[in-house]
Amino acid sequence: MTTEEIENNLWSMANNLRGTMVAGEYKNYILAFMFYRFLSFKEEDYLISQKLVSVKENEAFPVAFDRAVREEGRGNFDTGWADFEDDLVSGLGYAIKPEYMWEKIIQETDDSVITPETYQSMFDNFNSAAAKNNNASADFQGIFNDVNLGSASLGTTTAERAKSVSSIVKLVDSTDYIGENGRDVLGEIYEYLIKQFAASAGRKGGEFYTPHEVSLLIARIVTYGKKVESDSFSVFDPTCGSGSLLLTVGACLEGSDKIGAVKYYGQELNTGTYNIARMNLIMHNVAYQDMHLSNANTLGRDWPDGPDEYGIDHPRMFDAVVENPPYSQKWTADETYLKDPRYKEYGVLAPKSKADLAFLLDGLYHLDKQKGVMGIVLPHGVLFRGAAEATIRKALVEKNYIDTIIGLPANLFYGASIPTIVMILKKDQKADRNILFIDASKDFGKEKSKNVLRQEDIDKIFNAYIDRKDIEKYAHLATMEEIAKNDYNLNIPRYVDSTEEEPEIDLDEVLQKIQKDDEEIDMLQKEIDDQLKILGVIK
């Protein structure tokens, strides 16, 4: 099967199984069990590759694993498990007991002897083991907390809930995760499901998923000319959602599949979405050592490195900052933030009703001065609104931080039909003091009810960004003087005239057509009158 066929088949079956359960809740179950399956088989591969477990012919792995544990403990499972658990937690960041391995769970599910309590014990055991590795606990601890096995949505009785959960487990197990040419497509399928749930969630879908095409555009720009060499590449998303934007940045870097090559940093306020982000990165084979995600309010709490022992803040800087924050979000804008190093040099705060520029300044604060590039999705209003936003905008222009502004088509994002922009920012590395404006608002394709950026649209934007030249009705490189004359208003139509001229009207041709129409009307009227005379209606 092709990857697309696998994805469509899985989504169709998932929809049939969820019945009346809302997509947002169902998402927590199917994504969690798919992740657990992945972790179980990853542990199995690790134990076999490290020669810690040997499987006899026709022997199920959980049986071989249990035997190896007991041999290690000289007949005592608990003693042997202590050693195995230490090894697994050190190497993988987690540990799953033989009785909770995926093959064992499937066997009990097929035999109809499993209960919701077994699933709960499975998750509790996982949490307990993950807590034993200080470095990995933040990546694995509580990752299954959104799986409510007692939810009435699963059924009103224990038997009904067990049946519902088992149907999800069987669906996950029955799916083929190998696509064309024997290629492992598990990560792609996981990302596809996240996208589908975002589409089903309506307005809330935009809170945890950035369309891949937009992610790809931003990722190509912030990684342009970069490659992973002796030092690792670091990327930060202060509003990381499901982590798709972070992963796309990594995928655009050559050599990013090696452990330590790319360091992923992200913050996410919603705990459920934060859990999905952790799963998503791990399912794409990001090692726990390279994953640094935080469940926190980005505006309220800066990246949690914190000040040193003397109270001096040493902010962590990143090679790339990417984000798609919630549009025109409300925030406190408390006066104490004027002392916050992220905002204080601008003298004012983003308004309480619109935190767009607060998110921008937070990300910009962490951008490396010599080589960092930032890409952020924002509503058009940040380009021209007045008051405090005008003050901040002027400061960004005068500091020469704004590199490029790209106008996107409307209706690209889930839950938001408004047109948006991508703003590209740099610090002390711009070769000039100009700003490139690109109006890509009219280049898109259709996918059901959504607009989408096609590959040719992305290429056109990217090439214009690289060339940095005027393109009629598409791009303009504006000077600082030109922007100052516009009172630092950055609204794209002030710099790129993309309107199409109305064709000239030939009045003589129009009059001739009217005369011809009149003659045809007279002729038809005469024919009608002749017919009415024959019928005796008129004389």
One Martini backbone bead per residue (centre of mass of N, CA, C, O) as a GRO file, in nm:
protein
  539
    1MET     BB    1   0.099   0.034   0.017
    2THR     BB    2   0.048   0.344   0.031
    3THR     BB    3   0.059   0.600   0.240
    4GLU     BB    4  -0.219   0.715   0.164
    5GLU     BB    5  -0.376   0.448   0.201
    6ILE     BB    6  -0.309   0.404   0.496
    7GLU     BB    7  -0.426   0.669   0.604
    8ASN     BB    8  -0.718   0.644   0.496
    9ASN     BB    9  -0.782   0.374   0.633
   10LEU     BB   10  -0.736   0.461   0.926
   11TRP     BB   11  -0.935   0.701   0.932
   12SER     BB   12  -1.189   0.544   0.861
   13MET     BB   13  -1.182   0.345   1.101
   14ALA     BB   14  -1.172   0.556   1.326
   15ASN     BB   15  -1.448   0.685   1.265
   16ASN     BB   16  -1.618   0.426   1.308
   17LEU     BB   17  -1.525   0.376   1.613
   18ARG     BB   18  -1.596   0.656   1.767
   19GLY     BB   19  -1.865   0.761   1.691
   20THR     BB   20  -1.967   1.003   1.935
   21MET     BB   21  -1.691   1.080   1.980
   22VAL     BB   22  -1.492   1.324   2.001
   23ALA     BB   23  -1.207   1.399   1.836
   24GLY     BB   24  -1.038   1.521   2.072
   25GLU     BB   25  -1.060   1.263   2.252
   26TYR     BB   26  -0.981   1.035   2.056
   27LYS     BB   27  -0.693   1.131   2.004
   28ASN     BB   28  -0.570   1.045   2.280
   29TYR     BB   29  -0.587   0.737   2.225
   30ILE     BB   30  -0.461   0.673   1.943
   31LEU     BB   31  -0.189   0.822   1.987
   32ALA     BB   32  -0.099   0.676   2.247
   33PHE     BB   33  -0.102   0.377   2.141
   34MET     BB   34   0.092   0.423   1.909
   35PHE     BB   35   0.324   0.511   2.091
   36TYR     BB   36   0.345   0.259   2.267
   37ARG     BB   37   0.413   0.067   2.042
   38PHE     BB   38   0.675   0.203   1.961
   39LEU     BB   39   0.822   0.170   2.238
   40SER     BB   40   0.812  -0.137   2.254
   41PHE     BB   41   0.975  -0.198   1.989
   42LYS     BB   42   1.221  -0.034   2.070
   43GLU     BB   43   1.293  -0.206   2.313
   44GLU     BB   44   1.323  -0.472   2.165
   45ASP     BB   45   1.558  -0.383   1.981
   46TYR     BB   46   1.751  -0.311   2.210
   47LEU     BB   47   1.769  -0.591   2.356
   48ILE     BB   48   1.875  -0.744   2.107
   49SER     BB   49   2.123  -0.562   2.024
   50GLN     BB   50   2.245  -0.598   2.333
   51LYS     BB   51   2.205  -0.901   2.424
   52LEU     BB   52   1.970  -0.933   2.662
   53VAL     BB   53   1.787  -1.092   2.448
   54SER     BB   54   1.682  -1.423   2.360
   55VAL     BB   55   1.512  -1.583   2.091
   56LYS     BB   56   1.336  -1.843   2.034
   57GLU     BB   57   1.184  -2.057   1.853
   58ASN     BB   58   0.854  -1.961   1.861
   59GLU     BB   59   0.900  -1.709   2.052
   60ALA     BB   60   0.783  -1.480   2.241
   61PHE     BB   61   0.912  -1.198   2.356
   62PRO     BB   62   0.789  -1.172   2.646
   63VAL     BB   63   0.893  -1.453   2.730
   64ALA     BB   64   1.195  -1.400   2.687
   65PHE     BB   65   1.209  -1.158   2.873
   66ASP     BB   66   1.116  -1.291   3.136
   67ARG     BB   67   1.343  -1.500   3.142
   68ALA     BB   68   1.581  -1.298   3.153
   69VAL     BB   69   1.502  -1.165   3.420
   70ARG     BB   70   1.510  -1.423   3.598
   71GLU     BB   71   1.805  -1.493   3.540
   72GLU     BB   72   1.920  -1.230   3.657
   73GLY     BB   73   1.758  -1.304   3.947
   74ARG     BB   74   1.765  -1.606   4.009
   75GLY     BB   75   1.428  -1.631   3.985
   76ASN     BB   76   1.389  -1.320   4.045
   77PHE     BB   77   1.219  -1.073   3.909
   78ASP     BB   78   1.270  -0.810   4.075
   79THR     BB   79   1.577  -0.828   4.069
   80GLY     BB   80   1.612  -0.838   3.760
   81TRP     BB   81   1.448  -0.576   3.689
   82ALA     BB   82   1.631  -0.364   3.817
   83ASP     BB   83   1.855  -0.397   3.602
   84PHE     BB   84   1.690  -0.355   3.345
   85GLU     BB   85   1.573  -0.078   3.413
   86ASP     BB   86   1.838   0.077   3.430
   87ASP     BB   87   1.926   0.026   3.140
   88LEU     BB   88   1.678   0.140   2.989
   89VAL     BB   89   1.668   0.425   3.114
   90SER     BB   90   1.952   0.502   3.020
   91GLY     BB   91   1.909   0.439   2.702
   92LEU     BB   92   1.582   0.544   2.659
   93GLY     BB   93   1.411   0.671   2.931
   94TYR     BB   94   1.269   0.384   2.959
   95ALA     BB   95   1.032   0.116   3.083
   96ILE     BB   96   0.909  -0.217   2.994
   97LYS     BB   97   0.748  -0.472   3.088
   98PRO     BB   98   0.670  -0.781   2.980
   99GLU     BB   99   0.352  -0.758   3.056
  100TYR     BB  100   0.352  -0.461   2.871
  101MET     BB  101   0.395  -0.553   2.610
  102TRP     BB  102   0.241  -0.538   2.313
  103GLU     BB  103   0.208  -0.845   2.258
  104LYS     BB  104   0.067  -0.900   2.530
  105ILE     BB  105  -0.173  -0.708   2.497
  106ILE     BB  106  -0.284  -0.841   2.238
  107GLN     BB  107  -0.333  -1.119   2.351
  108GLU     BB  108  -0.540  -1.024   2.569
  109THR     BB  109  -0.731  -0.894   2.369
  110ASP     BB  110  -0.794  -1.146   2.195
  111ASP     BB  111  -0.887  -1.309   2.470
  112SER     BB  112  -1.067  -1.115   2.651
  113VAL     BB  113  -0.884  -1.041   2.945
  114ILE     BB  114  -0.885  -0.746   2.941
  115THR     BB  115  -0.854  -0.436   3.128
  116PRO     BB  116  -0.845  -0.114   3.226
  117GLU     BB  117  -0.645  -0.178   3.456
  118THR     BB  118  -0.416  -0.276   3.277
  119TYR     BB  119  -0.370  -0.012   3.130
  120GLN     BB  120  -0.314   0.155   3.384
  121SER     BB  121  -0.068  -0.008   3.480
  122MET     BB  122   0.100   0.042   3.230
  123PHE     BB  123   0.123   0.355   3.271
  124ASP     BB  124   0.227   0.359   3.563
  125ASN     BB  125   0.487   0.201   3.509
  126PHE     BB  126   0.605   0.401   3.310
  127ASN     BB  127   0.623   0.649   3.499
  128SER     BB  128   0.803   0.520   3.716
  129ALA     BB  129   1.050   0.470   3.532
  130ALA     BB  130   1.093   0.760   3.410
  131ALA     BB  131   1.163   0.896   3.697
  132LYS     BB  132   1.472   0.764   3.707
  133ASN     BB  133   1.541   0.991   3.483
  134ASN     BB  134   1.631   1.312   3.489
  135ASN     BB  135   1.675   1.366   3.176
  136ALA     BB  136   1.389   1.207   3.077
  137SER     BB  137   1.134   1.280   3.248
  138ALA     BB  138   1.033   1.532   3.077
  139ASP     BB  139   0.964   1.339   2.820
  140PHE     BB  140   0.774   1.097   2.979
  141GLN     BB  141   0.627   1.217   3.203
  142GLY     BB  142   0.281   1.205   3.173
  143ILE     BB  143   0.215   1.131   2.859
  144PHE     BB  144  -0.070   0.955   2.947
  145ASN     BB  145  -0.279   1.150   3.106
  146ASP     BB  146  -0.510   1.179   2.866
  147VAL     BB  147  -0.591   0.881   2.935
  148ASN     BB  148  -0.928   0.815   3.003
  149LEU     BB  149  -1.044   0.505   3.125
  150GLY     BB  150  -1.320   0.638   3.277
  151SER     BB  151  -1.477   0.733   3.049
  152ALA     BB  152  -1.804   0.766   2.931
  153SER     BB  153  -1.729   0.756   2.623
  154LEU     BB  154  -1.652   0.440   2.643
  155GLY     BB  155  -1.858   0.384   2.881
  156THR     BB  156  -2.069   0.273   3.160
  157THR     BB  157  -1.894   0.019   3.170
  158THR     BB  158  -1.632  -0.186   3.201
  159ALA     BB  159  -1.689  -0.356   2.948
  160GLU     BB  160  -1.726  -0.119   2.747
  161ARG     BB  161  -1.449   0.012   2.790
  162ALA     BB  162  -1.278  -0.234   2.711
  163LYS     BB  163  -1.391  -0.253   2.422
  164SER     BB  164  -1.309   0.029   2.323
  165VAL     BB  165  -1.004   0.009   2.374
  166SER     BB  166  -0.956  -0.254   2.214
  167SER     BB  167  -1.035  -0.137   1.936
  168ILE     BB  168  -0.798   0.061   1.926
  169VAL     BB  169  -0.568  -0.141   1.959
  170LYS     BB  170  -0.637  -0.309   1.705
  171LEU     BB  171  -0.608  -0.083   1.502
  172VAL     BB  172  -0.312  -0.018   1.556
  173ASP     BB  173  -0.211  -0.315   1.499
  174SER     BB  174  -0.340  -0.345   1.195
  175THR     BB  175  -0.150  -0.144   1.097
  176ASP     BB  176   0.052  -0.051   0.830
  177TYR     BB  177   0.398   0.095   0.857
  178ILE     BB  178   0.462   0.003   0.556
  179GLY     BB  179   0.556   0.116   0.262
  180GLU     BB  180   0.712   0.186   0.008
  181ASN     BB  181   0.990  -0.006  -0.019
  182GLY     BB  182   0.990  -0.064   0.302
  183ARG     BB  183   0.900   0.198   0.437
  184ASP     BB  184   0.893   0.386   0.718
  185VAL     BB  185   0.564   0.558   0.812
  186LEU     BB  186   0.491   0.634   1.105
  187GLY     BB  187   0.547   0.942   1.127
  188GLU     BB  188   0.354   1.025   0.893
  189ILE     BB  189   0.094   0.909   1.016
  190TYR     BB  190   0.095   1.074   1.273
  191GLU     BB  191   0.084   1.350   1.130
  192TYR     BB  192  -0.179   1.297   0.980
  193LEU     BB  193  -0.362   1.266   1.227
  194ILE     BB  194  -0.318   1.546   1.341
  195LYS     BB  195  -0.435   1.691   1.098
  196GLN     BB  196  -0.720   1.558   1.103
  197PHE     BB  197  -0.792   1.657   1.390
  198ALA     BB  198  -0.767   1.955   1.323
  199ALA     BB  199  -0.995   1.959   1.108
  200SER     BB  200  -1.218   1.850   1.322
  201ALA     BB  201  -1.178   2.091   1.548
  202GLY     BB  202  -1.156   2.353   1.412
  203ARG     BB  203  -1.061   2.612   1.591
  204LYS     BB  204  -0.870   2.423   1.774
  205GLY     BB  205  -0.673   2.319   1.553
  206GLY     BB  206  -0.478   2.578   1.550
  207GLU     BB  207  -0.344   2.516   1.840
  208PHE     BB  208  -0.168   2.233   1.722
  209TYR     BB  209  -0.152   2.315   1.396
  210THR     BB  210   0.071   2.343   1.122
  211PRO     BB  211   0.081   2.352   0.815
  212HIS     BB  212   0.318   2.203   0.628
  213GLU     BB  213   0.360   2.422   0.408
  214VAL     BB  214   0.431   2.648   0.609
  215SER     BB  215   0.658   2.504   0.755
  216LEU     BB  216   0.837   2.468   0.502
  217LEU     BB  217   0.884   2.761   0.437
  218ILE     BB  218   1.017   2.841   0.703
  219ALA     BB  219   1.238   2.620   0.710
  220ARG     BB  220   1.388   2.701   0.448
  221ILE     BB  221   1.470   2.983   0.547
  222VAL     BB  222   1.613   2.920   0.835
  223THR     BB  223   1.816   2.695   0.671
  224TYR     BB  224   1.959   2.865   0.482
  225GLY     BB  225   2.294   2.769   0.447
  226LYS     BB  226   2.264   2.528   0.643
  227LYS     BB  227   2.465   2.297   0.847
  228VAL     BB  228   2.563   2.012   1.002
  229GLU     BB  229   2.840   1.994   1.201
  230SER     BB  230   3.012   2.017   1.480
  231ASP     BB  231   2.771   2.172   1.553
  232SER     BB  232   2.476   2.213   1.668
  233PHE     BB  233   2.136   2.265   1.597
  234SER     BB  234   1.910   2.521   1.704
  235VAL     BB  235   1.554   2.507   1.797
  236PHE     BB  236   1.273   2.741   1.856
  237ASP     BB  237   0.933   2.703   2.005
  238PRO     BB  238   0.716   2.893   2.204
  239THR     BB  239   0.453   2.758   2.024
  240CYS     BB  240   0.457   2.424   1.942
  241GLY     BB  241   0.242   2.234   1.990
  242SER     BB  242   0.294   1.933   1.807
  243GLY     BB  243   0.593   1.994   1.658
  244SER     BB  244   0.594   2.029   1.338
  245LEU     BB  245   0.785   2.273   1.296
  246LEU     BB  246   1.037   2.153   1.420
  247LEU     BB  247   1.058   1.901   1.235
  248THR     BB  248   1.084   2.056   0.964
  249VAL     BB  249   1.351   2.186   1.025
  250GLY     BB  250   1.512   1.925   1.060
  251ALA     BB  251   1.445   1.807   0.768
  252CYS     BB  252   1.615   2.059   0.624
  253LEU     BB  253   1.866   1.914   0.750
  254GLU     BB  254   2.163   1.794   0.704
  255GLY     BB  255   2.212   1.537   0.941
  256SER     BB  256   1.957   1.526   1.156
  257ASP     BB  257   1.959   1.198   1.228
  258LYS     BB  258   2.170   1.258   1.434
  259ILE     BB  259   2.281   1.245   1.732
  260GLY     BB  260   2.308   1.595   1.821
  261ALA     BB  261   2.252   1.773   1.564
  262VAL     BB  262   1.961   1.845   1.690
  263LYS     BB  263   1.803   2.093   1.891
  264TYR     BB  264   1.492   2.079   2.067
  265TYR     BB  265   1.277   2.361   2.138
  266GLY     BB  266   0.982   2.396   2.363
  267GLN     BB  267   0.659   2.555   2.414
  268GLU     BB  268   0.347   2.464   2.602
  269LEU     BB  269   0.045   2.521   2.754
  270ASN     BB  270  -0.101   2.274   2.664
  271THR     BB  271  -0.089   1.962   2.791
  272GLY     BB  272  -0.199   1.784   2.562
  273THR     BB  273  -0.018   1.909   2.339
  274TYR     BB  274   0.251   1.853   2.479
  275ASN     BB  275   0.223   1.545   2.460
  276ILE     BB  276   0.211   1.530   2.152
  277ALA     BB  277   0.488   1.655   2.101
  278ARG     BB  278   0.653   1.438   2.236
  279MET     BB  279   0.556   1.206   2.063
  280ASN     BB  280   0.626   1.319   1.783
  281LEU     BB  281   0.932   1.336   1.816
  282ILE     BB  282   0.984   1.040   1.895
  283MET     BB  283   0.844   0.917   1.635
  284HIS     BB  284   1.091   1.082   1.476
  285ASN     BB  285   1.361   0.998   1.628
  286VAL     BB  286   1.403   1.174   1.875
  287ALA     BB  287   1.612   1.211   2.111
  288TYR     BB  288   1.595   1.283   2.442
  289GLN     BB  289   1.864   1.455   2.439
  290ASP     BB  290   1.727   1.658   2.198
  291MET     BB  291   1.477   1.714   2.397
  292HIS     BB  292   1.315   2.043   2.493
  293LEU     BB  293   1.027   2.052   2.678
  294SER     BB  294   0.763   2.284   2.784
  295ASN     BB  295   0.499   2.339   3.030
  296ALA     BB  296   0.415   2.670   2.934
  297ASN     BB  297   0.396   3.019   2.961
  298THR     BB  298   0.570   3.216   2.760
  299LEU     BB  299   0.492   3.507   2.863
  300GLY     BB  300   0.517   3.435   3.176
  301ARG     BB  301   0.759   3.223   3.093
  302ASP     BB  302   1.056   3.187   3.031
  303TRP     BB  303   1.297   3.016   2.947
  304PRO     BB  304   1.405   2.766   3.199
  305ASP     BB  305   1.703   2.860   3.291
  306GLY     BB  306   1.762   3.118   3.420
  307PRO     BB  307   1.932   3.260   3.652
  308ASP     BB  308   2.196   3.296   3.821
  309GLU     BB  309   2.346   3.315   4.135
  310TYR     BB  310   2.341   3.652   4.075
  311GLY     BB  311   2.076   3.721   3.887
  312ILE     BB  312   2.178   3.669   3.597
  313ASP     BB  313   2.083   3.681   3.269
  314HIS     BB  314   2.128   3.390   3.036
  315PRO     BB  315   2.028   3.355   2.744
  316ARG     BB  316   1.921   3.138   2.522
  317MET     BB  317   2.047   3.064   2.203
  318PHE     BB  318   1.940   3.047   1.853
  319ASP     BB  319   1.945   2.955   1.516
  320ALA     BB  320   1.625   2.911   1.549
  321VAL     BB  321   1.302   3.076   1.518
  322VAL     BB  322   0.969   2.939   1.558
  323GLU     BB  323   0.618   3.054   1.491
  324ASN     BB  324   0.247   3.001   1.574
  325PRO     BB  325   0.065   3.200   1.724
  326PRO     BB  326  -0.192   3.321   1.866
  327TYR     BB  327  -0.427   3.536   1.756
  328SER     BB  328  -0.491   3.799   1.940
  329GLN     BB  329  -0.408   3.753   2.227
  330LYS     BB  330  -0.454   3.759   2.551
  331TRP     BB  331  -0.293   3.961   2.812
  332THR     BB  332  -0.170   4.131   3.082
  333ALA     BB  333   0.046   4.364   3.054
  334ASP     BB  334   0.219   4.413   3.286
  335GLU     BB  335   0.438   4.650   3.408
  336THR     BB  336   0.664   4.444   3.492
  337TYR     BB  337   0.750   4.383   3.189
  338LEU     BB  338   0.935   4.643   3.157
  339LYS     BB  339   1.177   4.462   3.306
  340ASP     BB  340   1.185   4.270   3.091
  341PRO     BB  341   1.431   4.177   2.865
  342ARG     BB  342   1.230   4.129   2.621
  343TYR     BB  343   1.088   4.449   2.648
  344LYS     BB  344   1.239   4.710   2.768
  345GLU     BB  345   1.374   4.840   2.494
  346TYR     BB  346   1.069   4.946   2.391
  347GLY     BB  347   0.886   5.088   2.642
  348VAL     BB  348   0.656   4.888   2.552
  349LEU     BB  349   0.349   4.710   2.525
  350ALA     BB  350   0.153   4.498   2.425
  351PRO     BB  351  -0.160   4.473   2.410
  352LYS     BB  352  -0.396   4.301   2.589
  353SER     BB  353  -0.566   4.215   2.315
  354LYS     BB  354  -0.257   4.189   2.169
  355ALA     BB  355   0.018   3.950   2.166
  356ASP     BB  356   0.188   3.931   1.906
  357LEU     BB  357   0.450   4.109   1.984
  358ALA     BB  358   0.520   3.947   2.236
  359PHE     BB  359   0.596   3.690   2.090
  360LEU     BB  360   0.812   3.810   1.910
  361LEU     BB  361   1.004   3.922   2.135
  362ASP     BB  362   1.057   3.656   2.271
  363GLY     BB  363   1.195   3.515   2.029
  364LEU     BB  364   1.407   3.737   1.956
  365TYR     BB  365   1.570   3.727   2.222
  366HIS     BB  366   1.678   3.413   2.129
  367LEU     BB  367   1.844   3.522   1.893
  368ASP     BB  368   2.109   3.486   1.719
  369LYS     BB  369   2.316   3.735   1.599
  370GLN     BB  370   2.506   3.593   1.374
  371LYS     BB  371   2.288   3.327   1.267
  372GLY     BB  372   2.000   3.396   1.318
  373VAL     BB  373   1.656   3.285   1.235
  374MET     BB  374   1.322   3.419   1.198
  375GLY     BB  375   0.983   3.266   1.199
  376ILE     BB  376   0.653   3.430   1.183
  377VAL     BB  377   0.313   3.411   1.245
  378LEU     BB  378   0.079   3.674   1.144
  379PRO     BB  379  -0.122   3.923   1.150
  380HIS     BB  380  -0.168   4.212   0.967
  381GLY     BB  381  -0.200   4.426   1.202
  382VAL     BB  382   0.110   4.458   1.280
  383LEU     BB  383   0.173   4.654   1.024
  384PHE     BB  384  -0.057   4.913   1.117
  385ARG     BB  385  -0.099   4.950   1.395
  386GLY     BB  386  -0.112   5.145   1.664
  387ALA     BB  387   0.049   5.273   1.914
  388ALA     BB  388   0.239   5.043   2.062
  389GLU     BB  389   0.284   4.890   1.794
  390ALA     BB  390   0.420   5.126   1.645
  391THR     BB  391   0.663   5.150   1.833
  392ILE     BB  392   0.773   4.864   1.792
  393ARG     BB  393   0.794   4.870   1.485
  394LYS     BB  394   0.996   5.102   1.463
  395ALA     BB  395   1.220   4.965   1.626
  396LEU     BB  396   1.260   4.719   1.439
  397VAL     BB  397   1.344   4.886   1.194
  398GLU     BB  398   1.582   5.058   1.320
  399LYS     BB  399   1.736   4.784   1.409
  400ASN     BB  400   1.721   4.584   1.160
  401TYR     BB  401   1.530   4.307   1.200
  402ILE     BB  402   1.369   4.325   0.941
  403ASP     BB  403   1.369   4.137   0.639
  404THR     BB  404   1.074   3.990   0.587
  405ILE     BB  405   0.748   4.007   0.412
  406ILE     BB  406   0.477   3.765   0.391
  407GLY     BB  407   0.196   3.720   0.200
  408LEU     BB  408  -0.077   3.523   0.258
  409PRO     BB  409  -0.327   3.338   0.221
  410ALA     BB  410  -0.627   3.262   0.287
  411ASN     BB  411  -0.735   2.979   0.452
  412LEU     BB  412  -0.487   2.788   0.580
  413PHE     BB  413  -0.601   2.766   0.867
  414TYR     BB  414  -0.715   2.631   1.149
  415GLY     BB  415  -0.969   2.846   1.266
  416ALA     BB  416  -0.850   3.054   1.028
  417SER     BB  417  -0.941   3.272   0.749
  418ILE     BB  418  -0.732   3.470   0.762
  419PRO     BB  419  -0.490   3.653   0.661
  420THR     BB  420  -0.133   3.621   0.655
  421ILE     BB  421   0.200   3.630   0.788
  422VAL     BB  422   0.556   3.625   0.728
  423MET     BB  423   0.821   3.693   0.950
  424ILE     BB  424   1.157   3.794   0.900
  425LEU     BB  425   1.437   3.770   1.130
  426LYS     BB  426   1.723   3.967   1.230
  427LYS     BB  427   2.012   4.107   1.343
  428ASP     BB  428   2.365   4.135   1.291
  429GLN     BB  429   2.344   4.034   0.942
  430LYS     BB  430   2.264   4.249   0.755
  431ALA     BB  431   2.358   4.396   0.444
  432ASP     BB  432   2.107   4.583   0.489
  433ARG     BB  433   1.819   4.835   0.529
  434ASN     BB  434   1.610   4.645   0.408
  435ILE     BB  435   1.276   4.540   0.293
  436LEU     BB  436   1.104   4.254   0.202
  437PHE     BB  437   0.823   4.229  -0.016
  438ILE     BB  438   0.561   3.970  -0.030
  439ASP     BB  439   0.288   3.880  -0.256
  440ALA     BB  440   0.119   3.553  -0.198
  441SER     BB  441  -0.212   3.568  -0.190
  442LYS     BB  442  -0.276   3.439  -0.503
  443ASP     BB  443  -0.110   3.164  -0.434
  444PHE     BB  444  -0.310   2.871  -0.477
  445GLY     BB  445  -0.489   2.597  -0.360
  446LYS     BB  446  -0.731   2.332  -0.333
  447GLU     BB  447  -0.871   2.167  -0.018
  448LYS     BB  448  -1.158   2.171  -0.016
  449SER     BB  449  -1.206   2.432   0.221
  450LYS     BB  450  -0.903   2.482   0.166
  451ASN     BB  451  -0.611   2.642   0.146
  452VAL     BB  452  -0.300   2.588  -0.044
  453LEU     BB  453   0.032   2.535  -0.068
  454ARG     BB  454   0.220   2.484  -0.324
  455GLN     BB  455   0.519   2.404  -0.443
  456GLU     BB  456   0.531   2.650  -0.643
  457ASP     BB  457   0.471   2.862  -0.422
  458ILE     BB  458   0.712   2.808  -0.239
  459ASP     BB  459   0.933   2.850  -0.452
  460LYS     BB  460   0.862   3.143  -0.523
  461ILE     BB  461   0.913   3.263  -0.246
  462PHE     BB  462   1.201   3.158  -0.197
  463ASN     BB  463   1.334   3.289  -0.448
  464ALA     BB  464   1.262   3.580  -0.368
  465TYR     BB  465   1.419   3.577  -0.103
  466ILE     BB  466   1.700   3.522  -0.229
  467ASP     BB  467   1.713   3.752  -0.452
  468ARG     BB  468   1.611   4.036  -0.360
  469LYS     BB  469   1.388   4.149  -0.575
  470ASP     BB  470   1.206   4.294  -0.800
  471ILE     BB  471   0.853   4.206  -0.865
  472GLU     BB  472   0.599   4.235  -1.044
  473LYS     BB  473   0.327   4.215  -0.832
  474TYR     BB  474   0.519   4.067  -0.574
  475ALA     BB  475   0.799   4.239  -0.526
  476HIS     BB  476   0.977   4.454  -0.272
  477LEU     BB  477   1.260   4.665  -0.208
  478ALA     BB  478   1.272   4.850   0.077
  479THR     BB  479   1.363   5.133   0.210
  480MET     BB  480   1.404   5.322   0.485
  481GLU     BB  481   1.292   5.583   0.360
  482GLU     BB  482   1.027   5.467   0.256
  483ILE     BB  483   0.922   5.375   0.535
  484ALA     BB  484   0.932   5.650   0.676
  485LYS     BB  485   0.725   5.789   0.481
  486ASN     BB  486   0.509   5.562   0.595
  487ASP     BB  487   0.533   5.565   0.908
  488TYR     BB  488   0.600   5.248   0.950
  489ASN     BB  489   0.417   5.123   0.750
  490LEU     BB  490   0.380   4.759   0.648
  491ASN     BB  491   0.176   4.743   0.441
  492ILE     BB  492   0.194   4.578   0.152
  493PRO     BB  493   0.032   4.770  -0.058
  494ARG     BB  494   0.249   5.007  -0.027
  495TYR     BB  495   0.478   4.815  -0.199
  496VAL     BB  496   0.263   4.614  -0.345
  497ASP     BB  497   0.113   4.610  -0.664
  498SER     BB  498  -0.146   4.356  -0.731
  499THR     BB  499  -0.325   4.488  -0.916
  500GLU     BB  500  -0.548   4.464  -1.177
  501GLU     BB  501  -0.605   4.586  -1.475
  502GLU     BB  502  -0.846   4.722  -1.647
  503PRO     BB  503  -0.980   4.688  -1.934
  504GLU     BB  504  -1.042   4.846  -2.207
  505ILE     BB  505  -1.323   5.012  -2.343
  506ASP     BB  506  -1.505   4.961  -2.642
  507LEU     BB  507  -1.763   5.156  -2.736
  508ASP     BB  508  -1.821   5.074  -3.028
  509GLU     BB  509  -1.851   4.773  -2.971
  510VAL     BB  510  -2.082   4.797  -2.768
  511LEU     BB  511  -2.289   4.939  -2.963
  512GLN     BB  512  -2.297   4.712  -3.172
  513LYS     BB  513  -2.406   4.496  -2.975
  514ILE     BB  514  -2.667   4.643  -2.904
  515GLN     BB  515  -2.778   4.663  -3.192
  516LYS     BB  516  -2.785   4.358  -3.244
  517ASP     BB  517  -2.973   4.289  -3.010
  518ASP     BB  518  -3.213   4.459  -3.108
  519GLU     BB  519  -3.256   4.309  -3.376
  520GLU     BB  520  -3.310   4.029  -3.246
  521ILE     BB  521  -3.556   4.116  -3.082
  522ASP     BB  522  -3.734   4.209  -3.323
  523MET     BB  523  -3.737   3.935  -3.468
  524LEU     BB  524  -3.861   3.767  -3.236
  525GLN     BB  525  -4.117   3.936  -3.202
  526LYS     BB  526  -4.228   3.880  -3.485
  527GLU     BB  527  -4.252   3.572  -3.455
  528ILE     BB  528  -4.448   3.581  -3.218
  529ASP     BB  529  -4.675   3.739  -3.356
  530ASP     BB  530  -4.731   3.536  -3.587
  531GLN     BB  531  -4.816   3.303  -3.396
  532LEU     BB  532  -5.052   3.455  -3.254
  533LYS     BB  533  -5.221   3.494  -3.515
  534ILE     BB  534  -5.266   3.195  -3.578
  535LEU     BB  535  -5.410   3.155  -3.287
  536GLY     BB  536  -5.592   3.430  -3.235
  537VAL     BB  537  -5.481   3.635  -3.017
  538ILE     BB  538  -5.415   3.822  -3.258
  539LYS     BB  539  -5.460   4.070  -3.536
   0.00000   0.00000   0.00000
